[in-house]
Coordinates of C-alpha atoms in Angstrom, one line a residue:
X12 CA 49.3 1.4 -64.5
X13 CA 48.2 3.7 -61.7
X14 CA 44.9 3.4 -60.0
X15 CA 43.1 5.9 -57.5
X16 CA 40.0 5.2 -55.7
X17 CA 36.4 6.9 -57.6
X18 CA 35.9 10.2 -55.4
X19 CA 32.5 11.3 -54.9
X20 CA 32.5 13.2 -57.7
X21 CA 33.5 10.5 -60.3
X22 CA 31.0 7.7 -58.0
X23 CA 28.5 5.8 -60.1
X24 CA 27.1 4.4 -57.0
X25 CA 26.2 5.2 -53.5
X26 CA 23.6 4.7 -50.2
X27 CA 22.0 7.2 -48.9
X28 CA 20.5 7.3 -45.6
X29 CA 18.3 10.6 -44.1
X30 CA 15.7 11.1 -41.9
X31 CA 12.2 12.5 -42.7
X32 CA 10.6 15.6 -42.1
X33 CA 6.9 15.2 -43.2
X34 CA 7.7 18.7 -45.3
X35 CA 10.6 19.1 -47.7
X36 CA 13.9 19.1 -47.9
X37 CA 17.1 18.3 -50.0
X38 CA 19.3 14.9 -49.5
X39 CA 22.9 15.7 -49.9
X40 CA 25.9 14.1 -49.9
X41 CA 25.3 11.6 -52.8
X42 CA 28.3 12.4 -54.5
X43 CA 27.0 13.0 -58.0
X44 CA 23.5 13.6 -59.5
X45 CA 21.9 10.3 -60.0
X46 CA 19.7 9.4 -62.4
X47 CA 18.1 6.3 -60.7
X48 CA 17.0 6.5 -57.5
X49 CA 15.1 3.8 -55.0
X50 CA 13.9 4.9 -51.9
X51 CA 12.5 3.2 -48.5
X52 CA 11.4 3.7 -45.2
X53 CA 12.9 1.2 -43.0
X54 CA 11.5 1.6 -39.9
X55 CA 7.4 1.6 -40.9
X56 CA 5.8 -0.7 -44.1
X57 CA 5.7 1.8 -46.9
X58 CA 6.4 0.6 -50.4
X59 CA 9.3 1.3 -52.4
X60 CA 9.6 4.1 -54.7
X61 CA 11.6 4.0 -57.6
X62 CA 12.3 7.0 -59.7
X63 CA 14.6 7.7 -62.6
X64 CA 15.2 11.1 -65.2
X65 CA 14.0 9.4 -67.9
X66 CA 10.6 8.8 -67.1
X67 CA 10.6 12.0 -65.2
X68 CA 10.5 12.8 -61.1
X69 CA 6.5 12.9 -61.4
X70 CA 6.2 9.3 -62.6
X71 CA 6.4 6.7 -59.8
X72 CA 7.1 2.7 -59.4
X73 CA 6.8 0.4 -56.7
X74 CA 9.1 -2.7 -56.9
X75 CA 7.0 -4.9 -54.9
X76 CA 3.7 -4.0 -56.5
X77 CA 2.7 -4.5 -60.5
X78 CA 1.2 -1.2 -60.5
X79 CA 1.3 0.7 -63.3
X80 CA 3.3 4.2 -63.9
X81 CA 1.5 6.7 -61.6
X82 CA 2.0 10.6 -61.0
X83 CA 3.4 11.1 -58.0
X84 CA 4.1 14.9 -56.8
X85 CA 5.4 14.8 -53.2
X86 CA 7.7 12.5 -53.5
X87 CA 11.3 12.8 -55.0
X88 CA 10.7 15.8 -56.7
X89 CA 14.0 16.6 -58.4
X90 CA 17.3 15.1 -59.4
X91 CA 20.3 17.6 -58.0
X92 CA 23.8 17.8 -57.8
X93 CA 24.7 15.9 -55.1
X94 CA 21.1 14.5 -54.5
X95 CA 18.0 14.5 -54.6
X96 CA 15.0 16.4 -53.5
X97 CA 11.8 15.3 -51.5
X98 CA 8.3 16.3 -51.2
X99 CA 6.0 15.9 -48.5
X100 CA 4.5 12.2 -49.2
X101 CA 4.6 9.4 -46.2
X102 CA 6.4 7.0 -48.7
X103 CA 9.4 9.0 -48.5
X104 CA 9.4 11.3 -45.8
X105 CA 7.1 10.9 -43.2
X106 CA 8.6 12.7 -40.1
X107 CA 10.6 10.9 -37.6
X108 CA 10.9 7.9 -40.1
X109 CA 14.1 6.4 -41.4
X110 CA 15.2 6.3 -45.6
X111 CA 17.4 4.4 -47.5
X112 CA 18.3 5.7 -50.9
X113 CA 20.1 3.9 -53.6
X114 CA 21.7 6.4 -56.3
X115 CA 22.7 5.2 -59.9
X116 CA 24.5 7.6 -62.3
X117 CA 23.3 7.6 -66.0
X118 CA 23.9 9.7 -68.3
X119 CA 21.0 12.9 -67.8
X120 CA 17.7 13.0 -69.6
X121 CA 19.2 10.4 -72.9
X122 CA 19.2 10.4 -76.0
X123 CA 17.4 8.6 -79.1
X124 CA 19.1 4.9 -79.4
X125 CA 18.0 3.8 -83.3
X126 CA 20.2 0.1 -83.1
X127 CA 17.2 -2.1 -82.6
X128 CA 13.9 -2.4 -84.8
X129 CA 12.1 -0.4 -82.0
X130 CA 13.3 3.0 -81.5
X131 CA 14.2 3.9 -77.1
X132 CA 15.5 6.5 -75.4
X133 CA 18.4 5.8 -73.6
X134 CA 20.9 7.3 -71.3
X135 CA 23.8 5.1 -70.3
X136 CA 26.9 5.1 -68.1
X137 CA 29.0 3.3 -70.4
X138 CA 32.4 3.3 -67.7
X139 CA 30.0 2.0 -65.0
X140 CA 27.6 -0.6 -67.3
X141 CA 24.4 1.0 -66.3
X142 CA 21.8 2.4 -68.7
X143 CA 17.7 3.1 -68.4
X144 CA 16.1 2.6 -71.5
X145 CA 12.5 3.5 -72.3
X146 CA 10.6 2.3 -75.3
X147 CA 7.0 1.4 -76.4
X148 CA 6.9 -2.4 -77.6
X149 CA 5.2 -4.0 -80.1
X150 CA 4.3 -7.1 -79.2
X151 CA 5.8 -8.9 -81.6
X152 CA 9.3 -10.3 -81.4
X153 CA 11.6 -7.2 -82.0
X154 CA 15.0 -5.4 -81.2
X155 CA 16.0 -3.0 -79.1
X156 CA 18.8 -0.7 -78.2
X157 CA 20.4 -0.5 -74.7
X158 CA 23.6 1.6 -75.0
X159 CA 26.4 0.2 -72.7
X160 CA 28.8 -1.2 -75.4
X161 CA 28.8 -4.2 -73.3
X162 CA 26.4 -7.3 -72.8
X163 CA 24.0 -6.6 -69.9
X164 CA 24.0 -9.2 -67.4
X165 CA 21.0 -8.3 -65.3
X166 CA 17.9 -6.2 -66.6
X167 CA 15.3 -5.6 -64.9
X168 CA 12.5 -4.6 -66.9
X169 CA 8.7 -3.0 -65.8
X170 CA 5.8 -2.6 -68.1
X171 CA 4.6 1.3 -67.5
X172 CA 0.6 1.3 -68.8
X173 CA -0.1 -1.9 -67.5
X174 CA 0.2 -4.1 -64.6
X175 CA 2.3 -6.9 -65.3
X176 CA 4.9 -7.6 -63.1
X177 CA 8.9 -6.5 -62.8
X178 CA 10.3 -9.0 -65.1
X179 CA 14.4 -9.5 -64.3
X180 CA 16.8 -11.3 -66.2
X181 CA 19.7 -12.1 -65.4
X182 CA 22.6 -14.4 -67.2
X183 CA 22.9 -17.3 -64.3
X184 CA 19.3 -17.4 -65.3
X185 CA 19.3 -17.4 -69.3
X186 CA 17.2 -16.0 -72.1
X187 CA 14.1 -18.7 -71.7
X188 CA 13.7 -18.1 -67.7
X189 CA 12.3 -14.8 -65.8
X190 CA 12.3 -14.0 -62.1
X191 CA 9.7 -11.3 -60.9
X192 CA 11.5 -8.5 -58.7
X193 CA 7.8 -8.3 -57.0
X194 CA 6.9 -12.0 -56.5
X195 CA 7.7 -14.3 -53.9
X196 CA 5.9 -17.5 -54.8
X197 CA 8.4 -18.2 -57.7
X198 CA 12.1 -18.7 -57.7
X199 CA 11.7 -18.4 -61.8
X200 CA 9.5 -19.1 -64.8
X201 CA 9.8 -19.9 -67.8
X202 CA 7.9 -17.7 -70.6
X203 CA 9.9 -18.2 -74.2
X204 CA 8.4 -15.0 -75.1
X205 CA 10.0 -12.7 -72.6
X206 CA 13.2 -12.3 -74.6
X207 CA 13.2 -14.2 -77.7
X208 CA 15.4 -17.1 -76.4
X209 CA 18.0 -15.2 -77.8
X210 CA 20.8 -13.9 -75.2
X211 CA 21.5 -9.8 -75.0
X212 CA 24.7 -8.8 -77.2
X213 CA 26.9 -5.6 -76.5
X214 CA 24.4 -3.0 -78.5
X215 CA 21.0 -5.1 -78.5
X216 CA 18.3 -6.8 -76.2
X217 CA 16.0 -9.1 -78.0
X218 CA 12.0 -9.0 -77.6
X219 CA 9.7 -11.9 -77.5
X220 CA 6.0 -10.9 -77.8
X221 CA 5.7 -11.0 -73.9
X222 CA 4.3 -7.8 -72.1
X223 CA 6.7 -8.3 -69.3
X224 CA 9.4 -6.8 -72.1
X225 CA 7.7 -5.8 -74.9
X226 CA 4.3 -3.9 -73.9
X227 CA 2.1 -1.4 -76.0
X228 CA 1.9 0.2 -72.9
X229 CA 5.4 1.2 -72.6
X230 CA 8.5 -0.8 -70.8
X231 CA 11.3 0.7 -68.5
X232 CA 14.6 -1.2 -68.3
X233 CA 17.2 -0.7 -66.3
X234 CA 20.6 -2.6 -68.0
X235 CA 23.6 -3.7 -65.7
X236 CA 26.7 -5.1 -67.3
X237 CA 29.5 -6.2 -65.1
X238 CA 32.5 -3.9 -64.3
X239 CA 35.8 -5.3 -63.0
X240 CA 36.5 -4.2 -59.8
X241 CA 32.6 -2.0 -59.2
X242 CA 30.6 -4.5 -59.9
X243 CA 29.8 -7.8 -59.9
X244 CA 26.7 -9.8 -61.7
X245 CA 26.8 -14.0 -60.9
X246 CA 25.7 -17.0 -58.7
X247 CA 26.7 -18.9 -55.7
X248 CA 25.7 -21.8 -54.1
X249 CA 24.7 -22.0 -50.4
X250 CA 26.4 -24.3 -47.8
X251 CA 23.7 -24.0 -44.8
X252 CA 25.8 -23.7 -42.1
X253 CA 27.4 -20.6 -40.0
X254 CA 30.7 -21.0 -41.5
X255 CA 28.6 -19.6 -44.6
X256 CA 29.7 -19.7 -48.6
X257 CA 32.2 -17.3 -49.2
X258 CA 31.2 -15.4 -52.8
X259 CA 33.6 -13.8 -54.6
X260 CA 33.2 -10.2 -56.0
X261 CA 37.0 -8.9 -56.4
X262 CA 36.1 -5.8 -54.5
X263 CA 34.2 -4.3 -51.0
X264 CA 30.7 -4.9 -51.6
X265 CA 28.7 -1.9 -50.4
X266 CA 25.6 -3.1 -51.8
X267 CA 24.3 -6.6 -52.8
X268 CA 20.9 -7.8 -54.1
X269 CA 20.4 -11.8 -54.3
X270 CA 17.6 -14.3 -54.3
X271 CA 17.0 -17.8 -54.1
X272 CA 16.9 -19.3 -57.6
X273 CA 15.8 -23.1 -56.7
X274 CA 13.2 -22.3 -54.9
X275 CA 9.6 -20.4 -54.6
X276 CA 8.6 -18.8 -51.8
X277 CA 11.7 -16.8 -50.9
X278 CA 12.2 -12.9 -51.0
X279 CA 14.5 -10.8 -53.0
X280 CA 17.3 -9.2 -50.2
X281 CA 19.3 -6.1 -50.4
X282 CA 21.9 -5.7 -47.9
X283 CA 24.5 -2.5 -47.8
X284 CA 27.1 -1.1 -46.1
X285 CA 25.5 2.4 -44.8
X286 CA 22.6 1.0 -42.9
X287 CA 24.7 -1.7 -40.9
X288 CA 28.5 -0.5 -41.5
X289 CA 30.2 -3.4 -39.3
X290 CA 30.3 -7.0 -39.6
X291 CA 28.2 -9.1 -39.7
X292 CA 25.5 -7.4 -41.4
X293 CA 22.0 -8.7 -40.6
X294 CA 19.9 -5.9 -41.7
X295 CA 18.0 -6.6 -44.4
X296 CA 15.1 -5.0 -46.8
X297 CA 12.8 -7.0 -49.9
X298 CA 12.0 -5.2 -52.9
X299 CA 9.3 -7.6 -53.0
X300 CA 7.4 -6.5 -50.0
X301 CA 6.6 -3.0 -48.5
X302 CA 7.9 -4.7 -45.0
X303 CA 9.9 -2.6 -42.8
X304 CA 13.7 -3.4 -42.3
X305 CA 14.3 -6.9 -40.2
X306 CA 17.7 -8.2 -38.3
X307 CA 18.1 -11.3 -39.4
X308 CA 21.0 -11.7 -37.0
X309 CA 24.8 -12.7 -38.5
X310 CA 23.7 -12.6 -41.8
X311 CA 27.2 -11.9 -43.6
X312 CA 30.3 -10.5 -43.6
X313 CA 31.5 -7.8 -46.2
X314 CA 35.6 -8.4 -46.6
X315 CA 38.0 -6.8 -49.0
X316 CA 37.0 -9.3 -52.3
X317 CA 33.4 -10.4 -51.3
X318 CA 31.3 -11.6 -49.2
X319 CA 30.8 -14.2 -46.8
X320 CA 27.3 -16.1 -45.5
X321 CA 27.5 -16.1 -41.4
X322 CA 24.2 -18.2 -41.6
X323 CA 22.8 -21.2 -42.6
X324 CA 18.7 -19.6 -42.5
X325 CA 16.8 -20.9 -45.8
X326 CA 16.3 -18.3 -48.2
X327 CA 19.8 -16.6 -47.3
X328 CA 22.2 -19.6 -47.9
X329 CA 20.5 -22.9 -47.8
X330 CA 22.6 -25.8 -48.8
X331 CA 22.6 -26.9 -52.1
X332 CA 20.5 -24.1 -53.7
X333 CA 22.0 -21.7 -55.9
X334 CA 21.3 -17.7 -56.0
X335 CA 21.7 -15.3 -58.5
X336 CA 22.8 -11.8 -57.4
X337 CA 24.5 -8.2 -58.3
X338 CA 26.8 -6.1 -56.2
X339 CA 28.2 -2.9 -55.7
X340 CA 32.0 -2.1 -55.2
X341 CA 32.4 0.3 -51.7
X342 CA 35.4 2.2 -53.0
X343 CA 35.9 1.1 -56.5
X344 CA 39.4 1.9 -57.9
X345 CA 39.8 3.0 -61.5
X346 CA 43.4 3.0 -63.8
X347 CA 44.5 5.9 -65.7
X348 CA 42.5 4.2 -68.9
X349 CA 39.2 5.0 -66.6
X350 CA 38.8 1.3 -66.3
X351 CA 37.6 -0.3 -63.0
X352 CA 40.0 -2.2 -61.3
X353 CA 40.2 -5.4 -59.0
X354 CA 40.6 -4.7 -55.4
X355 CA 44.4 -5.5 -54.0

């Protein structure tokens, strides 16, 4: 089989850095359109603003906030070909200040899904394992369509009327426990209700009667499955030393999100390769917190199948404690079947 590396047209992922104006002005050089985008200052303390086509470029989220759905004007205010556009708010593009932008690819506006008991609307990247599903719960145990023809292995689910908080799960985890993407205090809990005690299957996600996933109010979800050779979706256990655990992803990571799953009191990271392109990488950003960026130092090394811990600093790769994460592929390589591939 042949395999070529995803051009930017073709790219299902990619980080975006730009500088603000305190005006407007159009971020290019994305690759594609996406269809879910988070953005952050990293220089100045200014939540995070997530944003996706399905709910609309008016409606904003902050991942390390349980605010509810707001309408936001200024701030990304369209989805375009090879970007995005921006508005004049201080979250986003306050002059001088420096952005970070990571860009998902969907599938547009979406559709109706009808496969569960609740209806959703859905648009799904089925070759990358990434959908956004939006549906109003019912608060009783239910089913619900997510669209990737594949078992999601991390969602990460927001109530939109309400304020509870950005309940993730994720398969190291299981179907009984639920970290929140904007808590620290907590490595996990453990609320039956969130999702039925029943694992995900290719076409469905089950409901428990918890708000976290099945609100009145409305519930976002964004639905990772794992692709071989663009993404990967597991655990690792630290080592706590410099000559750090070595996770393996089967590709260049170019973006990885992890946290601390033994225990409380440690932040969510993300760490990718635009904002610190040369190893080690030590810059590092918490969806958890509006913080600006910090340098913790050696952090890690990104290397051709993975990714290696160059400390042993508690909360990064503490020995004996085990971390869930996700990553991102920097170059992914897809086969003549349109399949991702492993890295060589």
């Amino acid at each position: 089989m042949a395999y070529t590396t995803i051009n930017k047209s073709t790219d299902y992922f990619n980080t975006k850095l730009y500088t603000g104006n305190g005006s407007t002005q159009s971020i290019t050089g994305v690759g594609f359109q996406p269809d879910f985008t988070w953005l952050k200052c990293r220089n100045d303390a200014q939540e995070h603003r997530l944003t996706d086509v399905v709910r609309g470029t008016t409606k904003g989220l902050e991942s390390n906030s349980t605010l509810a759905e707001f309408t936001t004007t200024n701030t990304l205010t369209s989805f375009d070909s090879d970007g995005f556009s921006l508005g004049n708010s201080a979250v986003s593009n306050y002059s001088g200040n420096t952005h970070v932008s990571w860009n998902w690819k969907a599938n547009g506006t979406g559709s109706a899904n009808t496969d569960g008991t609740i209806s959703s609307t859905v648009s799904a990247n089925t070759t990358a394992g990434f959908s956004i599903v939006k549906y109003t719960g019912t608060g009783a145990n239910a089913t619900v369509g997510h669209g990737l023809g594949a078992v999601p292995k991390m969602m990460i689910f927001k109530e939109l009327g309400g304020t509870n908080g950005w309940h993730v799960y994720h398969e190291f985890l299981g179907n009984n426990k639920v970290s929140l993407l904007d808590n620290v205090t907590q490595g996990y809990y453990n609320p039956n209700s969130f999702l039925n005690t029943t694992d995900p299957t290719s076409s469905l996600i089950y409901l428990g009667d918890n708000a976290g996933s099945n609100s009145t109010n409305g519930t976002i979800a964004y639905c990772f499955a794992e692709k071989t050779g663009y993404s990967k979706i597991n655990s690792f256990t630290g080592n706590g030393n410099a000559d750090g655990t070595f996770v393996y992803t089967g590709f260049k990571p170019s973006f990885v999100l992890w946290r601390n799953t033994s225990s409380g009191g440690y932040y969510w990271h993300i760490m990718d390769n635009k904002r610190e392109p040369n190893n080690p990488a030590g810059l590092n950003l918490f969806p958890n917190l509006s913080n600006a960026e910090n340098d913790y130092g050696d952090t890690c090394d990104f290397v051709s199948n993975g990714f290696k811990f160059r400390t042993g600093s508690s909360g990064l790769n503490t020995n004996g404690q085990v971390y869930m994460f996700m990553a991102f592929a920097e170059a992914p390589l897809v086969g003549t079947n349109n399949v991702p591939c492993t890295a060589r």
